[in-house]
Amino acid sequence: MLITTRLGRQVEVNADYTVDQRWERFTAEEHDRWDRLYARQEQLLEGRACDEFMQGLKLLKLSDGGIPRFDDLSARLGKLTGWSVVAVPDLVPDDVFFDHLANRRFPAGNFIRSERELDYLQEPDVFHDVFGHVPMLANPAFADYMEAYGKGGQRAQGKGVLTNLARLYWYTVEFGLINTKDGMRIYGAGIVSSKAESIYSLESDSPHRIHFDLKRLMQTDYRIDDFQQTYWVIDSFTELLEATYQDFGPLYDALVTEDVKHAPDAIVEGDRVHHEGTQAYARAGGRLAKAG
């Protein structure tokens, strides 16, 4: 079928919204852009990203030169955790996304950002999706968590809680932090693929850093256009997996019945606060103030 992406491109897709990667169509300039982004982030993430992420980079050989071939990447990843990477031209519908994750397929954008968008991109491209997400899928506990999330999403459809479920993905898979023996580290893809947020999330006094609480997190709004005002912290990926490997039915019912929504900068009674932020960045206008 033919779809129009949010960037205005018309693309022929399969029934599951996948496309052939067509690796050969990427230009030398695009491969060079990947290499420069990779080198910059790899250096920046030493001592900032968790060991599991850095190990995933090496195990999957994402620095072999240029944008990875998904067939080769899937073969390496499949041997480790049974996951594969499939190419998609854009964000996919919720039901399709959940089905891919539930069957251990990770959908990755089949384009790379332009040179002028090197530092900030709203649309998830191949660098965000592959460099940011795929290394963590080499970790067995996190790989199981992602499958559980997909299955939870399938069960959630029609229950009026997809917004809550999106918050779980956002605050863990995209923007999660983890406590380690060496200090707080990054595992979220939205952070590890961003030069500025890799520094801000760990070192700025502005954001709150609050310990992971499933229900509380799912009741909290997030920022889609700027740095987060709150980051949620886990002690281990086992903690994350155990919170997800449960019957979400009672939780979904409570979320709908209570209909509670917290602001992105809220601290509420019962929170285990690792760091209470000043919120100075957001109050000063954030990225918009810098652009002005």
Short mmCIF file of C-alpha atoms in Angstrom, two decimals:
data_model
loop_
_atom_site.label_atom_id
_atom_site.label_comp_id
_atom_site.label_asym_id
_atom_site.label_seq_id
_atom_site.Cartn_x
_atom_site.Cartn_y
_atom_site.Cartn_z
CA MET A 1 0.00 0.00 0.00
CA LEU A 2 1.01 3.60 -0.55
CA ILE A 3 1.40 5.94 2.42
CA THR A 4 2.45 9.57 2.83
CA THR A 5 5.00 10.05 5.58
CA ARG A 6 4.96 12.98 7.95
CA LEU A 7 7.87 14.41 5.97
CA GLY A 8 5.68 14.42 2.85
CA ARG A 9 7.24 11.43 1.09
CA GLN A 10 5.02 8.89 -0.68
CA VAL A 11 6.26 5.36 0.01
CA GLU A 12 5.04 1.89 -0.90
CA VAL A 13 4.96 -0.25 2.25
CA ASN A 14 4.12 -3.83 3.16
CA ALA A 15 1.05 -4.67 5.26
CA ASP A 16 3.16 -4.39 8.44
CA TYR A 17 4.50 -0.97 7.29
CA THR A 18 7.97 -2.35 6.62
CA VAL A 19 10.02 -1.57 3.52
CA ASP A 20 13.16 -3.01 2.00
CA GLN A 21 16.13 -1.19 3.50
CA ARG A 22 17.79 -0.78 0.09
CA TRP A 23 21.12 -0.11 1.77
CA GLU A 24 22.77 0.63 -1.57
CA ARG A 25 20.71 3.81 -2.03
CA PHE A 26 22.42 5.59 0.88
CA THR A 27 25.01 8.06 -0.37
CA ALA A 28 28.64 8.35 0.67
CA GLU A 29 27.72 11.60 2.42
CA GLU A 30 25.01 9.84 4.43
CA HIS A 31 27.35 7.04 5.47
CA ASP A 32 29.91 9.66 6.49
CA ARG A 33 27.24 11.44 8.54
CA TRP A 34 26.54 8.20 10.41
CA ASP A 35 30.26 7.70 11.08
CA ARG A 36 30.68 11.22 12.43
CA LEU A 37 27.61 10.95 14.64
CA TYR A 38 28.76 7.55 15.89
CA ALA A 39 32.29 8.73 16.72
CA ARG A 40 31.01 11.81 18.53
CA GLN A 41 28.46 9.94 20.64
CA GLU A 42 30.72 6.99 21.43
CA GLN A 43 33.33 9.32 22.89
CA LEU A 44 30.75 11.41 24.72
CA LEU A 45 29.04 8.38 26.27
CA GLU A 46 32.13 6.92 27.94
CA GLY A 47 31.36 7.20 31.65
CA ARG A 48 27.81 8.41 30.91
CA ALA A 49 26.02 5.47 29.27
CA CYS A 50 25.48 2.23 31.19
CA ASP A 51 27.82 -0.71 30.58
CA GLU A 52 25.03 -2.69 28.91
CA PHE A 53 24.66 -0.06 26.21
CA MET A 54 28.39 0.25 25.55
CA GLN A 55 28.72 -3.54 25.39
CA GLY A 56 25.84 -3.67 22.90
CA LEU A 57 27.63 -1.23 20.61
CA LYS A 58 30.65 -3.53 20.47
CA LEU A 59 28.76 -6.81 20.24
CA LEU A 60 26.68 -5.56 17.31
CA LYS A 61 29.64 -3.93 15.52
CA LEU A 62 27.81 -0.68 14.85
CA SER A 63 31.09 1.08 14.11
CA ASP A 64 32.03 -1.10 11.12
CA GLY A 65 31.68 1.90 8.81
CA GLY A 66 28.56 3.61 7.52
CA ILE A 67 24.89 2.94 8.15
CA PRO A 68 24.52 -0.71 9.21
CA ARG A 69 22.96 -3.27 6.89
CA PHE A 70 19.85 -4.45 8.72
CA ASP A 71 20.21 -8.05 7.52
CA ASP A 72 23.70 -8.32 9.02
CA LEU A 73 22.66 -6.47 12.16
CA SER A 74 19.62 -8.72 12.64
CA ALA A 75 21.76 -11.83 12.25
CA ARG A 76 24.10 -10.69 15.04
CA LEU A 77 21.25 -9.51 17.27
CA GLY A 78 19.22 -12.66 16.65
CA LYS A 79 22.02 -14.86 17.99
CA LEU A 80 22.10 -12.82 21.20
CA THR A 81 18.44 -12.27 22.09
CA GLY A 82 16.27 -13.36 19.15
CA TRP A 83 15.48 -9.80 18.03
CA SER A 84 15.68 -8.40 14.49
CA VAL A 85 15.60 -4.90 12.99
CA VAL A 86 13.12 -4.03 10.23
CA ALA A 87 13.08 -0.89 8.10
CA VAL A 88 10.10 1.49 8.18
CA PRO A 89 9.72 4.84 6.40
CA ASP A 90 8.12 6.67 9.33
CA LEU A 91 6.47 6.15 12.71
CA VAL A 92 4.00 3.27 12.44
CA PRO A 93 0.45 2.95 13.85
CA ASP A 94 0.19 1.79 17.47
CA ASP A 95 -1.17 -1.67 16.67
CA VAL A 96 1.60 -2.30 14.16
CA PHE A 97 4.26 -1.05 16.55
CA PHE A 98 3.04 -3.26 19.39
CA ASP A 99 2.91 -6.28 17.07
CA HIS A 100 6.51 -5.75 15.97
CA LEU A 101 7.77 -5.48 19.56
CA ALA A 102 5.67 -8.42 20.77
CA ASN A 103 7.37 -10.53 18.07
CA ARG A 104 10.87 -9.21 18.78
CA ARG A 105 11.12 -6.98 15.73
CA PHE A 106 12.35 -3.44 16.18
CA PRO A 107 11.14 -0.94 13.52
CA ALA A 108 13.86 1.51 12.51
CA GLY A 109 13.55 4.62 10.37
CA ASN A 110 14.97 4.15 6.89
CA PHE A 111 16.50 7.62 6.49
CA ILE A 112 19.22 9.66 8.16
CA ARG A 113 18.99 13.23 9.38
CA SER A 114 20.26 16.12 7.29
CA GLU A 115 23.47 17.96 8.07
CA ARG A 116 21.60 20.95 9.52
CA GLU A 117 19.69 18.61 11.86
CA LEU A 118 22.82 16.93 13.17
CA ASP A 119 22.29 18.05 16.78
CA TYR A 120 18.49 17.99 17.01
CA LEU A 121 15.86 16.04 15.11
CA GLN A 122 12.16 15.65 15.92
CA GLU A 123 11.61 12.64 13.64
CA PRO A 124 13.32 9.37 14.66
CA ASP A 125 15.87 8.51 11.97
CA VAL A 126 18.15 5.52 11.49
CA PHE A 127 20.78 6.94 13.84
CA HIS A 128 18.32 7.45 16.67
CA ASP A 129 16.66 4.08 16.13
CA VAL A 130 19.72 1.91 15.53
CA PHE A 131 22.45 3.62 17.55
CA GLY A 132 20.02 4.68 20.28
CA HIS A 133 17.77 1.65 20.66
CA VAL A 134 19.35 -1.48 19.24
CA PRO A 135 22.42 -1.85 21.54
CA MET A 136 20.12 -2.32 24.54
CA LEU A 137 18.29 -5.11 22.70
CA ALA A 138 21.49 -7.16 23.02
CA ASN A 139 20.86 -7.27 26.78
CA PRO A 140 18.58 -10.22 27.68
CA ALA A 141 16.62 -8.49 30.47
CA PHE A 142 15.99 -5.36 28.43
CA ALA A 143 15.12 -7.43 25.37
CA ASP A 144 12.50 -9.25 27.44
CA TYR A 145 11.18 -5.93 28.73
CA MET A 146 10.66 -4.64 25.20
CA GLU A 147 8.77 -7.78 24.20
CA ALA A 148 6.63 -7.48 27.35
CA TYR A 149 5.91 -3.84 26.51
CA GLY A 150 4.69 -4.83 23.05
CA LYS A 151 2.40 -7.50 24.47
CA GLY A 152 1.15 -5.04 27.09
CA GLY A 153 0.33 -2.60 24.34
CA GLN A 154 -1.69 -5.20 22.48
CA ARG A 155 -3.73 -5.86 25.62
CA ALA A 156 -4.17 -2.13 26.27
CA GLN A 157 -5.86 -1.30 22.99
CA GLY A 158 -9.47 -0.32 23.48
CA LYS A 159 -9.03 0.27 27.22
CA GLY A 160 -8.35 4.01 26.98
CA VAL A 161 -4.84 3.81 28.42
CA LEU A 162 -2.56 4.14 25.39
CA THR A 163 -1.50 7.60 26.56
CA ASN A 164 -0.41 6.09 29.87
CA LEU A 165 1.45 3.32 28.08
CA ALA A 166 3.19 5.86 25.85
CA ARG A 167 4.47 7.58 28.99
CA LEU A 168 6.03 4.32 30.16
CA TYR A 169 7.88 3.94 26.86
CA TRP A 170 8.94 7.59 26.84
CA TYR A 171 10.30 7.69 30.36
CA THR A 172 12.11 4.33 30.19
CA VAL A 173 13.00 3.23 26.66
CA GLU A 174 13.58 6.77 25.40
CA PHE A 175 14.70 8.76 28.46
CA GLY A 176 15.57 6.32 31.24
CA LEU A 177 18.44 6.53 33.72
CA ILE A 178 19.87 3.70 35.83
CA ASN A 179 21.81 3.58 39.12
CA THR A 180 25.04 1.60 38.89
CA LYS A 181 27.96 0.89 41.21
CA ASP A 182 29.81 3.66 39.38
CA GLY A 183 27.00 6.21 39.66
CA MET A 184 23.96 7.20 37.63
CA ARG A 185 24.10 6.27 33.94
CA ILE A 186 22.00 6.61 30.77
CA TYR A 187 20.17 3.83 28.97
CA GLY A 188 17.37 5.71 27.15
CA ALA A 189 17.70 5.98 23.37
CA GLY A 190 16.53 9.59 23.21
CA ILE A 191 19.40 10.57 25.47
CA VAL A 192 22.24 8.42 24.11
CA SER A 193 21.57 9.61 20.55
CA SER A 194 21.64 13.30 21.59
CA LYS A 195 24.87 15.17 22.27
CA ALA A 196 23.28 17.87 24.41
CA GLU A 197 20.88 15.69 26.40
CA SER A 198 23.59 13.14 27.19
CA ILE A 199 25.22 15.89 29.24
CA TYR A 200 22.07 17.62 30.50
CA SER A 201 20.31 14.50 31.81
CA LEU A 202 23.16 13.58 34.17
CA GLU A 203 24.94 16.83 34.93
CA SER A 204 22.39 19.64 34.93
CA ASP A 205 20.86 20.84 38.21
CA SER A 206 17.63 21.70 36.38
CA PRO A 207 15.70 18.39 36.01
CA HIS A 208 14.25 16.19 38.74
CA ARG A 209 15.56 12.64 38.97
CA ILE A 210 12.93 10.43 40.60
CA HIS A 211 12.96 6.70 41.22
CA PHE A 212 10.88 4.54 38.90
CA ASP A 213 7.31 3.96 40.05
CA LEU A 214 5.13 2.33 37.40
CA LYS A 215 1.75 3.86 38.19
CA ARG A 216 3.13 7.29 39.12
CA LEU A 217 5.18 7.42 35.93
CA MET A 218 2.19 6.45 33.78
CA GLN A 219 0.26 9.39 35.24
CA THR A 220 2.93 11.95 34.33
CA ASP A 221 3.06 14.08 31.19
CA TYR A 222 6.32 14.55 29.31
CA ARG A 223 8.06 17.03 27.03
CA ILE A 224 8.23 16.04 23.39
CA ASP A 225 9.93 19.20 22.10
CA ASP A 226 12.74 19.80 24.60
CA PHE A 227 14.84 18.33 27.39
CA GLN A 228 12.85 16.44 30.01
CA GLN A 229 11.90 18.14 33.26
CA THR A 230 11.95 14.80 35.08
CA TYR A 231 14.03 11.67 34.50
CA TRP A 232 12.99 8.35 36.06
CA VAL A 233 15.71 6.17 37.56
CA ILE A 234 15.82 2.37 37.92
CA ASP A 235 18.23 0.29 40.01
CA SER A 236 18.40 -2.57 37.50
CA PHE A 237 16.83 -3.83 34.30
CA THR A 238 15.42 -6.69 36.33
CA GLU A 239 13.44 -4.11 38.32
CA LEU A 240 12.05 -2.74 35.07
CA LEU A 241 11.22 -6.18 33.70
CA GLU A 242 9.51 -7.36 36.89
CA ALA A 243 7.32 -4.24 36.95
CA THR A 244 6.17 -5.05 33.41
CA TYR A 245 5.77 -8.83 33.74
CA GLN A 246 2.42 -8.64 35.48
CA ASP A 247 -1.28 -8.51 34.72
CA PHE A 248 -1.83 -4.85 33.82
CA GLY A 249 -5.63 -5.22 33.96
CA PRO A 250 -6.07 -3.86 37.52
CA LEU A 251 -3.55 -1.09 36.80
CA TYR A 252 -5.36 -0.08 33.61
CA ASP A 253 -8.66 -0.02 35.52
CA ALA A 254 -7.16 2.19 38.24
CA LEU A 255 -5.64 4.59 35.72
CA VAL A 256 -8.99 5.05 33.98
CA THR A 257 -10.99 5.34 37.21
CA GLU A 258 -8.65 7.78 38.94
CA ASP A 259 -7.87 9.82 35.80
CA VAL A 260 -4.87 11.50 37.46
CA LYS A 261 -2.39 13.53 35.42
CA HIS A 262 0.77 15.05 36.87
CA ALA A 263 2.74 17.86 35.25
CA PRO A 264 6.20 17.00 33.85
CA ASP A 265 7.88 18.90 36.72
CA ALA A 266 5.71 17.56 39.57
CA ILE A 267 7.03 16.02 42.77
CA VAL A 268 4.30 14.31 44.77
CA GLU A 269 4.02 12.64 48.14
CA GLY A 270 5.63 9.22 48.11
CA ASP A 271 8.20 10.00 45.41
CA ARG A 272 11.70 8.68 46.04
CA VAL A 273 13.66 11.69 44.86
CA HIS A 274 17.28 11.20 43.85
CA HIS A 275 17.67 14.87 42.92
CA GLU A 276 15.17 17.71 43.20
CA GLY A 277 15.87 19.95 40.22
CA THR A 278 15.75 23.72 40.06
CA GLN A 279 13.72 23.59 36.81
CA ALA A 280 15.75 26.64 35.78
CA TYR A 281 16.13 25.50 32.17
CA ALA A 282 12.38 25.08 31.57
CA ARG A 283 11.48 28.27 33.43
CA ALA A 284 13.91 30.22 31.26
CA GLY A 285 12.10 29.02 28.15
CA GLY A 286 14.25 26.03 27.22
CA ARG A 287 15.21 25.50 23.60
CA LEU A 288 12.90 28.28 22.37
CA ALA A 289 14.72 30.83 24.53
CA LYS A 290 18.05 29.65 23.10
CA ALA A 291 16.73 29.89 19.57
CA GLY A 292 15.55 33.44 20.24
#
